[in-house]
Short mmCIF file of the N, C-alpha and C atoms (twelve columns), coordinates in Angstrom:
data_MODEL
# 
_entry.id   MODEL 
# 
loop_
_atom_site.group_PDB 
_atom_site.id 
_atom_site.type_symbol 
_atom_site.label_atom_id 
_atom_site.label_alt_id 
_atom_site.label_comp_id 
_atom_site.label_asym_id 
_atom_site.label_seq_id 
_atom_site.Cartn_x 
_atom_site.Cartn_y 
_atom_site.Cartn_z 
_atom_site.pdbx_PDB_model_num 
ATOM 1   N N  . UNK A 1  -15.131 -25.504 7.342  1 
ATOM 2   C CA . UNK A 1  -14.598 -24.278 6.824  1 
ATOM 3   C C  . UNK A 1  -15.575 -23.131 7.111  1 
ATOM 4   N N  . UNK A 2  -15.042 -22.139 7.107  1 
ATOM 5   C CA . UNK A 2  -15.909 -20.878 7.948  1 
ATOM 6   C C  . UNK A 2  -16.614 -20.219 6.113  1 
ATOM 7   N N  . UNK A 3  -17.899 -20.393 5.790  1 
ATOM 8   C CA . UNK A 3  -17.751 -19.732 4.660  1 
ATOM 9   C C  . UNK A 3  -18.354 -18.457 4.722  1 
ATOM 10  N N  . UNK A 4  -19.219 -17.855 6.154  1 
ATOM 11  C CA . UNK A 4  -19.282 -16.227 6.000  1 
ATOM 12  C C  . UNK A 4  -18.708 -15.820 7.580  1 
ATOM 13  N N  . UNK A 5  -18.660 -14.629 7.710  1 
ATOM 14  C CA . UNK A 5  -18.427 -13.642 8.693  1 
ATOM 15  C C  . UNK A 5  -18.957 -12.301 8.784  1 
ATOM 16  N N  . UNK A 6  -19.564 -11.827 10.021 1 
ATOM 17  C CA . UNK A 6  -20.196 -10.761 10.034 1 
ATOM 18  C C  . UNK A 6  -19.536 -10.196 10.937 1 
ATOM 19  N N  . UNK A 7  -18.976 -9.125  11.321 1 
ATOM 20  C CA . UNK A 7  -18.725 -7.936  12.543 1 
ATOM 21  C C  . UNK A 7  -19.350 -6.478  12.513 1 
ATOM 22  N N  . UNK A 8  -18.805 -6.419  13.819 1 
ATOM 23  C CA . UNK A 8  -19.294 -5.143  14.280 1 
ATOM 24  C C  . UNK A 8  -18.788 -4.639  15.413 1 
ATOM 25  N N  . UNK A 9  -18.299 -3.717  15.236 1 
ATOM 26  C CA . UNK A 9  -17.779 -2.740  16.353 1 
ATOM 27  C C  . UNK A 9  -16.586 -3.256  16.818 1 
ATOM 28  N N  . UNK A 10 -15.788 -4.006  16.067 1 
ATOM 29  C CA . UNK A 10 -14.261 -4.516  15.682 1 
ATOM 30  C C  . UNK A 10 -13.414 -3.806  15.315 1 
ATOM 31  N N  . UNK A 11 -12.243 -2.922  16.112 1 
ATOM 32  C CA . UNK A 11 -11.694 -2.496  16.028 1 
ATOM 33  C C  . UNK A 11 -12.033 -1.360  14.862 1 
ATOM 34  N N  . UNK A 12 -11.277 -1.651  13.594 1 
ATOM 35  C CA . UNK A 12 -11.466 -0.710  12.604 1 
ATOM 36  C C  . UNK A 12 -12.870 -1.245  11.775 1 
ATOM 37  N N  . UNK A 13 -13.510 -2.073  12.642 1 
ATOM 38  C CA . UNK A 13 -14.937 -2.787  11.430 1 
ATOM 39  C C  . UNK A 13 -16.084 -1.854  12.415 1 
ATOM 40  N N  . UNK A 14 -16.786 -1.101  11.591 1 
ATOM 41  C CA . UNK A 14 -18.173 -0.382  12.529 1 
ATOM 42  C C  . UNK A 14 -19.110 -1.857  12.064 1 
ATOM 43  N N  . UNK A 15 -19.612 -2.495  10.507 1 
ATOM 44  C CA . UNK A 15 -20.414 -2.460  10.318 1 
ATOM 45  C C  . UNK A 15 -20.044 -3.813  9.276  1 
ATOM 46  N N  . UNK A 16 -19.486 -4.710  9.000  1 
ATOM 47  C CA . UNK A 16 -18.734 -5.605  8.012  1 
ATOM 48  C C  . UNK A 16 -20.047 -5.897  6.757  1 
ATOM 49  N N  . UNK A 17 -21.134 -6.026  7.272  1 
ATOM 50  C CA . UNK A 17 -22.069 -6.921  7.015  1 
ATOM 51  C C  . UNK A 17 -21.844 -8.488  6.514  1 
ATOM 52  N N  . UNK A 18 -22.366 -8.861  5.997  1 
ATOM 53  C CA . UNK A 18 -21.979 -10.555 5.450  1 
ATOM 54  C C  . UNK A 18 -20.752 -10.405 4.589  1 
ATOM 55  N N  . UNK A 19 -19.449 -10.829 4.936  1 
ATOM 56  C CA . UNK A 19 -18.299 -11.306 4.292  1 
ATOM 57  C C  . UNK A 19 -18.274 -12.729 3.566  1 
ATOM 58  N N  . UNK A 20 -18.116 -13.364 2.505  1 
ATOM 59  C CA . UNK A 20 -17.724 -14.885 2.273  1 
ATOM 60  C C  . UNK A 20 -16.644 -14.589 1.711  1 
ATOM 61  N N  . UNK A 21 -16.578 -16.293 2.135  1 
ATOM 62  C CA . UNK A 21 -15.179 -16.495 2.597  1 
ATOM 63  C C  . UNK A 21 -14.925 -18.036 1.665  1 
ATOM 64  N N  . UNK A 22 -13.968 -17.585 0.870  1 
ATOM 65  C CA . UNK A 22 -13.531 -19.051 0.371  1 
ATOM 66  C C  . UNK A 22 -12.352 -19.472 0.834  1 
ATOM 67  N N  . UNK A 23 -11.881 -21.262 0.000  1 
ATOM 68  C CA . UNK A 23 -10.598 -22.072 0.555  1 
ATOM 69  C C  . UNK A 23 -9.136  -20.737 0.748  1 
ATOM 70  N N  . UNK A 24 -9.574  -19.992 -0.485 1 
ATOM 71  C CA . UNK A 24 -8.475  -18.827 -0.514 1 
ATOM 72  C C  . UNK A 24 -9.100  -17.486 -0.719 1 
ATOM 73  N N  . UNK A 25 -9.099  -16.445 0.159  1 
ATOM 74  C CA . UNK A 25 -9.117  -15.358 0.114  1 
ATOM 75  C C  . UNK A 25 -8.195  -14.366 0.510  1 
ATOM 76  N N  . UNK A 26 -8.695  -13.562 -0.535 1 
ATOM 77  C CA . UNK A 26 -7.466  -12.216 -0.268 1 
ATOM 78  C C  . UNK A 26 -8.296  -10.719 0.028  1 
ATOM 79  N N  . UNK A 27 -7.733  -10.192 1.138  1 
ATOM 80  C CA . UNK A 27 -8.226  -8.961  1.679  1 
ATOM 81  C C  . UNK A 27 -7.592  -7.488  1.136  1 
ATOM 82  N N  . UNK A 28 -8.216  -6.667  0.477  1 
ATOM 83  C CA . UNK A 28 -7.561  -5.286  -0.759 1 
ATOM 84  C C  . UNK A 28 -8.374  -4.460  -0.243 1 
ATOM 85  N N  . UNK A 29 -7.143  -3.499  0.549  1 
ATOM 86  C CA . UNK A 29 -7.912  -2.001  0.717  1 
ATOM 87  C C  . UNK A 29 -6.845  -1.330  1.385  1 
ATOM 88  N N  . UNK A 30 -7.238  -0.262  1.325  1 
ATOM 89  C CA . UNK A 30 -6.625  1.090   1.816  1 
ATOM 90  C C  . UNK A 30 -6.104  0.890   3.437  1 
ATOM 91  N N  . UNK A 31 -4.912  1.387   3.849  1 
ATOM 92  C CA . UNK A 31 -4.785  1.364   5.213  1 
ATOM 93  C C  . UNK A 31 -5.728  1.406   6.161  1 
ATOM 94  N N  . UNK A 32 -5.861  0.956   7.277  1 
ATOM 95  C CA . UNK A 32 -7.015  1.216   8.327  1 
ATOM 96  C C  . UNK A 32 -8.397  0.889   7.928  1 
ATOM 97  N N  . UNK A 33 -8.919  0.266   6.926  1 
ATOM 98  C CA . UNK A 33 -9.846  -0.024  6.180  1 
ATOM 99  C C  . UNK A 33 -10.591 -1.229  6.866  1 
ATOM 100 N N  . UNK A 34 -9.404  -1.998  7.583  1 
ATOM 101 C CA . UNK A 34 -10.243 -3.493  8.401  1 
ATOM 102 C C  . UNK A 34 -9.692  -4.666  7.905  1 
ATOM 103 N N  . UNK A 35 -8.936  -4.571  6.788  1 
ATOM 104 C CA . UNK A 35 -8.048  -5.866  6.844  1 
ATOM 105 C C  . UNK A 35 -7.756  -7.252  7.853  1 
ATOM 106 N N  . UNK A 36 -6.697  -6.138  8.630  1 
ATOM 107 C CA . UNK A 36 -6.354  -6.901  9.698  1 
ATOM 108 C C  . UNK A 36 -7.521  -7.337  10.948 1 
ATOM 109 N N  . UNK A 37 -8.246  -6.406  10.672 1 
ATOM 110 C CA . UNK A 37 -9.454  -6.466  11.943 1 
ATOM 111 C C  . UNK A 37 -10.048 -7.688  11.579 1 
ATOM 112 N N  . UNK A 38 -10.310 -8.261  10.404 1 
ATOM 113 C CA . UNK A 38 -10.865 -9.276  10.206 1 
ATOM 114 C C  . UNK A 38 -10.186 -10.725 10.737 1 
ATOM 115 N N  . UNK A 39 -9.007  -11.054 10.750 1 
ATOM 116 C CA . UNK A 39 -8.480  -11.817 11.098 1 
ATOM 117 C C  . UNK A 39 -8.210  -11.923 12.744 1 
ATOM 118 N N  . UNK A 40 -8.120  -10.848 13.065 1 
ATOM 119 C CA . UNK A 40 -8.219  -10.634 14.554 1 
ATOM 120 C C  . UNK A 40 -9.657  -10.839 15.086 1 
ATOM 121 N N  . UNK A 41 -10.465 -10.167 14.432 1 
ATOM 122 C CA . UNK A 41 -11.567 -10.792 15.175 1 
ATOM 123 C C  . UNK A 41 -11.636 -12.371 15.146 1 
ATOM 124 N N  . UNK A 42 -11.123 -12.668 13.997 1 
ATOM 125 C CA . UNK A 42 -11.726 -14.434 13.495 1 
ATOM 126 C C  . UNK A 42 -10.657 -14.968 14.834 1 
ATOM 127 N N  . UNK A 43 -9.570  -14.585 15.186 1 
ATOM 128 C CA . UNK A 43 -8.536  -15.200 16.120 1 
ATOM 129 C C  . UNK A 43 -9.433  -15.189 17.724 1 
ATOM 130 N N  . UNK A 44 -9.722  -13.801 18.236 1 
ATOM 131 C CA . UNK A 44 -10.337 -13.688 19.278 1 
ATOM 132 C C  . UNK A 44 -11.472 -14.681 19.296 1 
ATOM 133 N N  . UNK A 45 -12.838 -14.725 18.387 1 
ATOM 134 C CA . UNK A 45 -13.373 -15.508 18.562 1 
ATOM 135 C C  . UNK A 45 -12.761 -16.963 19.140 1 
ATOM 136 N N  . UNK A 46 -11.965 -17.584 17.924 1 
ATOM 137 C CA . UNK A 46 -11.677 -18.866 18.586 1 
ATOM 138 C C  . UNK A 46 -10.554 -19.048 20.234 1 
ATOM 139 N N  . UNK A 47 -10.157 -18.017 20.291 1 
ATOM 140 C CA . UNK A 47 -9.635  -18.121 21.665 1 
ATOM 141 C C  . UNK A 47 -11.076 -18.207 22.572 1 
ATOM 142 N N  . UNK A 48 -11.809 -16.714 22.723 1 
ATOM 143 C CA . UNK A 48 -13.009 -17.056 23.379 1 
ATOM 144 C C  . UNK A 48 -13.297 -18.618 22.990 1 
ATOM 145 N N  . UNK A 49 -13.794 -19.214 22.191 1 
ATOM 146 C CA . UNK A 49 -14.290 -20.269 22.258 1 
ATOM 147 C C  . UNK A 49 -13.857 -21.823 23.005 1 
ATOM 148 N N  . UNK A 50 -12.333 -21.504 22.383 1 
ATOM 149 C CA . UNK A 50 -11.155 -22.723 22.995 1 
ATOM 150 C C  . UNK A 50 -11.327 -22.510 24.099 1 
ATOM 151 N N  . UNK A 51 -11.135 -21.264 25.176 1 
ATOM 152 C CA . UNK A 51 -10.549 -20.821 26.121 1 
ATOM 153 C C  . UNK A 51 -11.713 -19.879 26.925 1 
ATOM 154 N N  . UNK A 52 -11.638 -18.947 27.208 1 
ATOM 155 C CA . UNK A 52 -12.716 -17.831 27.828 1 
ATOM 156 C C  . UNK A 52 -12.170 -16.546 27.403 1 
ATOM 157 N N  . UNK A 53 -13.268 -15.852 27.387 1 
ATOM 158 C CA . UNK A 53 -13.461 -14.230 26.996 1 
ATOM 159 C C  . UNK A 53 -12.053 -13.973 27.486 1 
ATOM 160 N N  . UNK A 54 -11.801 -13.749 28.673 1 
ATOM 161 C CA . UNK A 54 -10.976 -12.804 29.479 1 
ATOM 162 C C  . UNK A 54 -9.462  -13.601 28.426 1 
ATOM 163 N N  . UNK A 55 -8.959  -14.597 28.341 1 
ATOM 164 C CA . UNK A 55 -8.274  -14.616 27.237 1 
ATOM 165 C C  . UNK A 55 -8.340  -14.525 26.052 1 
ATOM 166 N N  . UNK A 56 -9.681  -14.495 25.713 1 
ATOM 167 C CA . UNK A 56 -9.667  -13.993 24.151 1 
ATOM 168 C C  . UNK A 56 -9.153  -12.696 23.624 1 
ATOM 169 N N  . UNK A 57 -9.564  -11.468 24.523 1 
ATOM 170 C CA . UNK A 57 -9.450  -10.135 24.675 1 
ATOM 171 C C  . UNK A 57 -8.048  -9.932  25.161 1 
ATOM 172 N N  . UNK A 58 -6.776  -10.530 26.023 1 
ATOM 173 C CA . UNK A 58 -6.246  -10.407 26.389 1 
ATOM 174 C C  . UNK A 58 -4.679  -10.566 24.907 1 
ATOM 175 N N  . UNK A 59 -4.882  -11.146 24.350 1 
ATOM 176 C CA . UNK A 59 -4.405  -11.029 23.242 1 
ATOM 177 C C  . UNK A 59 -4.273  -10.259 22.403 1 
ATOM 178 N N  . UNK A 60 -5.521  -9.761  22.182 1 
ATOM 179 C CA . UNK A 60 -5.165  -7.562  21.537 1 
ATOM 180 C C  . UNK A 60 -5.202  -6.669  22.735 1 
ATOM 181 N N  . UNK A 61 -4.844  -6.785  23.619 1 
ATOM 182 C CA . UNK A 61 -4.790  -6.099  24.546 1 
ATOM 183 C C  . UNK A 61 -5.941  -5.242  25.233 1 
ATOM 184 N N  . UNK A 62 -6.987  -6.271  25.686 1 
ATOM 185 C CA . UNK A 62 -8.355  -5.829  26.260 1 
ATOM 186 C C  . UNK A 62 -9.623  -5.469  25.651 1 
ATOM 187 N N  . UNK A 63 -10.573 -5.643  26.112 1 
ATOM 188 C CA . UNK A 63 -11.842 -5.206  25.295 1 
ATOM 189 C C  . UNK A 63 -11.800 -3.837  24.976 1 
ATOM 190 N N  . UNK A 64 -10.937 -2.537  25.975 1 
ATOM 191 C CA . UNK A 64 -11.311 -1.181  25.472 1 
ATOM 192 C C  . UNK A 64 -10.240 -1.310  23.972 1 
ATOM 193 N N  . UNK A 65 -9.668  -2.106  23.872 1 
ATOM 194 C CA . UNK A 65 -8.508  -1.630  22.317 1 
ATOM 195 C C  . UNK A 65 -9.310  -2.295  21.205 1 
ATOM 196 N N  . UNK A 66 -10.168 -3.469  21.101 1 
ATOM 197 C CA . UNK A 66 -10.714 -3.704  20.038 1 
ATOM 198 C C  . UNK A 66 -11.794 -3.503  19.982 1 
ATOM 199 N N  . UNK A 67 -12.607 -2.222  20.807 1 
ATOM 200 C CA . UNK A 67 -13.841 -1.492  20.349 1 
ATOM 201 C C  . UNK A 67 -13.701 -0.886  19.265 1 
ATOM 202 N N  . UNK A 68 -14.722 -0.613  19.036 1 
ATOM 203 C CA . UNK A 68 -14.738 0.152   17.067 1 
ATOM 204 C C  . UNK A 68 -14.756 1.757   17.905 1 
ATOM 205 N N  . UNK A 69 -13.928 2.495   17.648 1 
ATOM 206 C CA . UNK A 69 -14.203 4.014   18.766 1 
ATOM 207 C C  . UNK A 69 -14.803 4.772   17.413 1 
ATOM 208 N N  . UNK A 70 -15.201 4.382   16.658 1 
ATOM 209 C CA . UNK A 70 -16.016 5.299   15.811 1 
ATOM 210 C C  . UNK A 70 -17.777 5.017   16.118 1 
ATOM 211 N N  . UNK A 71 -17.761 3.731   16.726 1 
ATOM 212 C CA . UNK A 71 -19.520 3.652   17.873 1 
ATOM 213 C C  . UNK A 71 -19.325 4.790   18.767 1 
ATOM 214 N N  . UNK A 72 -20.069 4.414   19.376 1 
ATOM 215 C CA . UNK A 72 -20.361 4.710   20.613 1 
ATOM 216 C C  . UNK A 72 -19.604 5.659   21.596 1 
ATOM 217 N N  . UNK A 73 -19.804 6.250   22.522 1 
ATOM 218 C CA . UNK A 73 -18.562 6.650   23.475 1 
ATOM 219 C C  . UNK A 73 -18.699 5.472   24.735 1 
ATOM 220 N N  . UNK A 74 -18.027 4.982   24.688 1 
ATOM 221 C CA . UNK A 74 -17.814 3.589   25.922 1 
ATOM 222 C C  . UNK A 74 -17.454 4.466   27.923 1 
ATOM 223 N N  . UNK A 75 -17.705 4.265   28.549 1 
ATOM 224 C CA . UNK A 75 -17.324 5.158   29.470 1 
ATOM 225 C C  . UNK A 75 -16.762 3.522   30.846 1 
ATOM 226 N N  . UNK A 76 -15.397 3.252   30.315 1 
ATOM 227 C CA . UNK A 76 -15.206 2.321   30.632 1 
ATOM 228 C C  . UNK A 76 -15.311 1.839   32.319 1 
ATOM 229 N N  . UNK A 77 -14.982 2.985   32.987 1 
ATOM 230 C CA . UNK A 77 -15.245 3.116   34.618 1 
ATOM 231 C C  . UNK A 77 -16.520 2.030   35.088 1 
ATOM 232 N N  . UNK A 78 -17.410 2.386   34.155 1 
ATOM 233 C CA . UNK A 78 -18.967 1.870   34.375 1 
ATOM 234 C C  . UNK A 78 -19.602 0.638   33.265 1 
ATOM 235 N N  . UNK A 79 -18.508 0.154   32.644 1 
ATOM 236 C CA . UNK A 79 -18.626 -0.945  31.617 1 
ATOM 237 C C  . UNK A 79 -19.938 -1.924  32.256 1 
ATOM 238 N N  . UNK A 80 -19.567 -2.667  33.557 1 
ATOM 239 C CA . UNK A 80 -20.258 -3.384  34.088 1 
ATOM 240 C C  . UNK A 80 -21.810 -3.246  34.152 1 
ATOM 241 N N  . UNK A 81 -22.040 -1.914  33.919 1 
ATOM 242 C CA . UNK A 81 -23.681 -1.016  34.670 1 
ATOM 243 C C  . UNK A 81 -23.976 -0.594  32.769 1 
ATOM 244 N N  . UNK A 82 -23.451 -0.371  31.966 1 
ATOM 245 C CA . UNK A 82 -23.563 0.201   30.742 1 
ATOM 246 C C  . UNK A 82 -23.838 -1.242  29.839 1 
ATOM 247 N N  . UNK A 83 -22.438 -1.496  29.601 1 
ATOM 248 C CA . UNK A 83 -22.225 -2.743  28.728 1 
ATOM 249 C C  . UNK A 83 -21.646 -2.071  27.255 1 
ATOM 250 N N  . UNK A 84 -21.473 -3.012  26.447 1 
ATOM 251 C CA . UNK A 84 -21.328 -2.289  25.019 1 
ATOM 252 C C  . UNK A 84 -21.670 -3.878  23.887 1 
ATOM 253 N N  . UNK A 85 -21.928 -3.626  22.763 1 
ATOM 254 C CA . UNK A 85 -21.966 -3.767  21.651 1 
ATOM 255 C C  . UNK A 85 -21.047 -4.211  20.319 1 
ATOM 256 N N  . UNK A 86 -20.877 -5.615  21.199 1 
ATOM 257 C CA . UNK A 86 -19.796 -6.270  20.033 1 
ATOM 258 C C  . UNK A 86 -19.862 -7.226  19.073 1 
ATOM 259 N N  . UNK A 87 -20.060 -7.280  17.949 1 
ATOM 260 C CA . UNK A 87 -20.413 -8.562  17.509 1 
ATOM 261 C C  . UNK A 87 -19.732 -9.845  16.413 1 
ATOM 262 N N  . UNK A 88 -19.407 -11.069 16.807 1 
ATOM 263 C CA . UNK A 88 -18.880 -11.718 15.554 1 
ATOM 264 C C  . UNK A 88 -19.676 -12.728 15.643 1 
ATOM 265 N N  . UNK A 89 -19.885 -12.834 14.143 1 
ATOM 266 C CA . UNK A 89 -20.424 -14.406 13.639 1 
ATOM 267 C C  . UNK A 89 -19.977 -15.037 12.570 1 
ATOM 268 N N  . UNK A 90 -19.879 -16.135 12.612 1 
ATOM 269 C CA . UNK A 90 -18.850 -16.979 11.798 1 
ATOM 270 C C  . UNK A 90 -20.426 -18.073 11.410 1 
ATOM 271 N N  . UNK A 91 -20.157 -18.267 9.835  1 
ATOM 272 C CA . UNK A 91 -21.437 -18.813 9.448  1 
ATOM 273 C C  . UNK A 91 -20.476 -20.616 8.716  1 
ATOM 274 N N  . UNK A 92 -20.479 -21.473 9.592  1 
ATOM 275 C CA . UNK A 92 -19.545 -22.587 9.396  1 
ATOM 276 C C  . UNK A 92 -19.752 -23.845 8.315  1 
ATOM 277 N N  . UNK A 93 -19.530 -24.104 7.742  1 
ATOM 278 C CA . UNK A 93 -19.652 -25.537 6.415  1 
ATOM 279 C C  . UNK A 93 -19.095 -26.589 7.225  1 
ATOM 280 N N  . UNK A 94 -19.896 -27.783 8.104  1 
ATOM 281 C CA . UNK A 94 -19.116 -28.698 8.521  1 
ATOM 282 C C  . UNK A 94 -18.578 -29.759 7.122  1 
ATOM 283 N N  . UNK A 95 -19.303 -29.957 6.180  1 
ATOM 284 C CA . UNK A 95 -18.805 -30.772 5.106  1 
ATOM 285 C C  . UNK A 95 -17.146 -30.379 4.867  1 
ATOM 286 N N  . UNK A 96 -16.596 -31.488 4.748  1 
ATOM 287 C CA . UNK A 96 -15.157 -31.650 4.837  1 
ATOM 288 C C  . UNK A 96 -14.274 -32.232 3.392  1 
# 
């Protein structure tokens, strides 16, 4: 079971810091707040993982749509030579 999560620069997440996470949680906030970003990131990760990046990202529709655009200015032309700043971590309980 996944019991923390950290993001960054996730769509609507600049900055999550340590999230836990129990058998049941419920996510409360204001529109655009990161709700959904949380679950999407947790999805992308495991595609990246099952699968590769280029399908992980391909599922929200590319790395420029689930940048946080409140970072950085990304200047996507030159992604390759620049890079950017994404981060998830999933902190895991193998006990079952």
């Amino acid at each position: 079971m996944i019991e923390k999560v950290i993001i960054r620069n996730f769509k609507a997440i600049k900055d999550s810091e340590t999230v836990a996470l129990k058998p049941f949680s419920v996510f409360i906030g204001n529109n655009g707040t990161g709700k959904s970003s949380v679950l999407e990131a947790l999805r992308t990760l495991q595609l990246c993982v099952t699968k590769d990046l280029q399908e992980g990202f391909k599922e929200c529709g590319g790395l420029e749509k689930v940048h946080n655009y409140r970072t950085q200015t990304v200047d996507w032309a030159n992604i390759k030579n620049e890079g950017i700043y994404m981060y998830i971590e999933c902190i895991i309980n193998n006990a079952t």
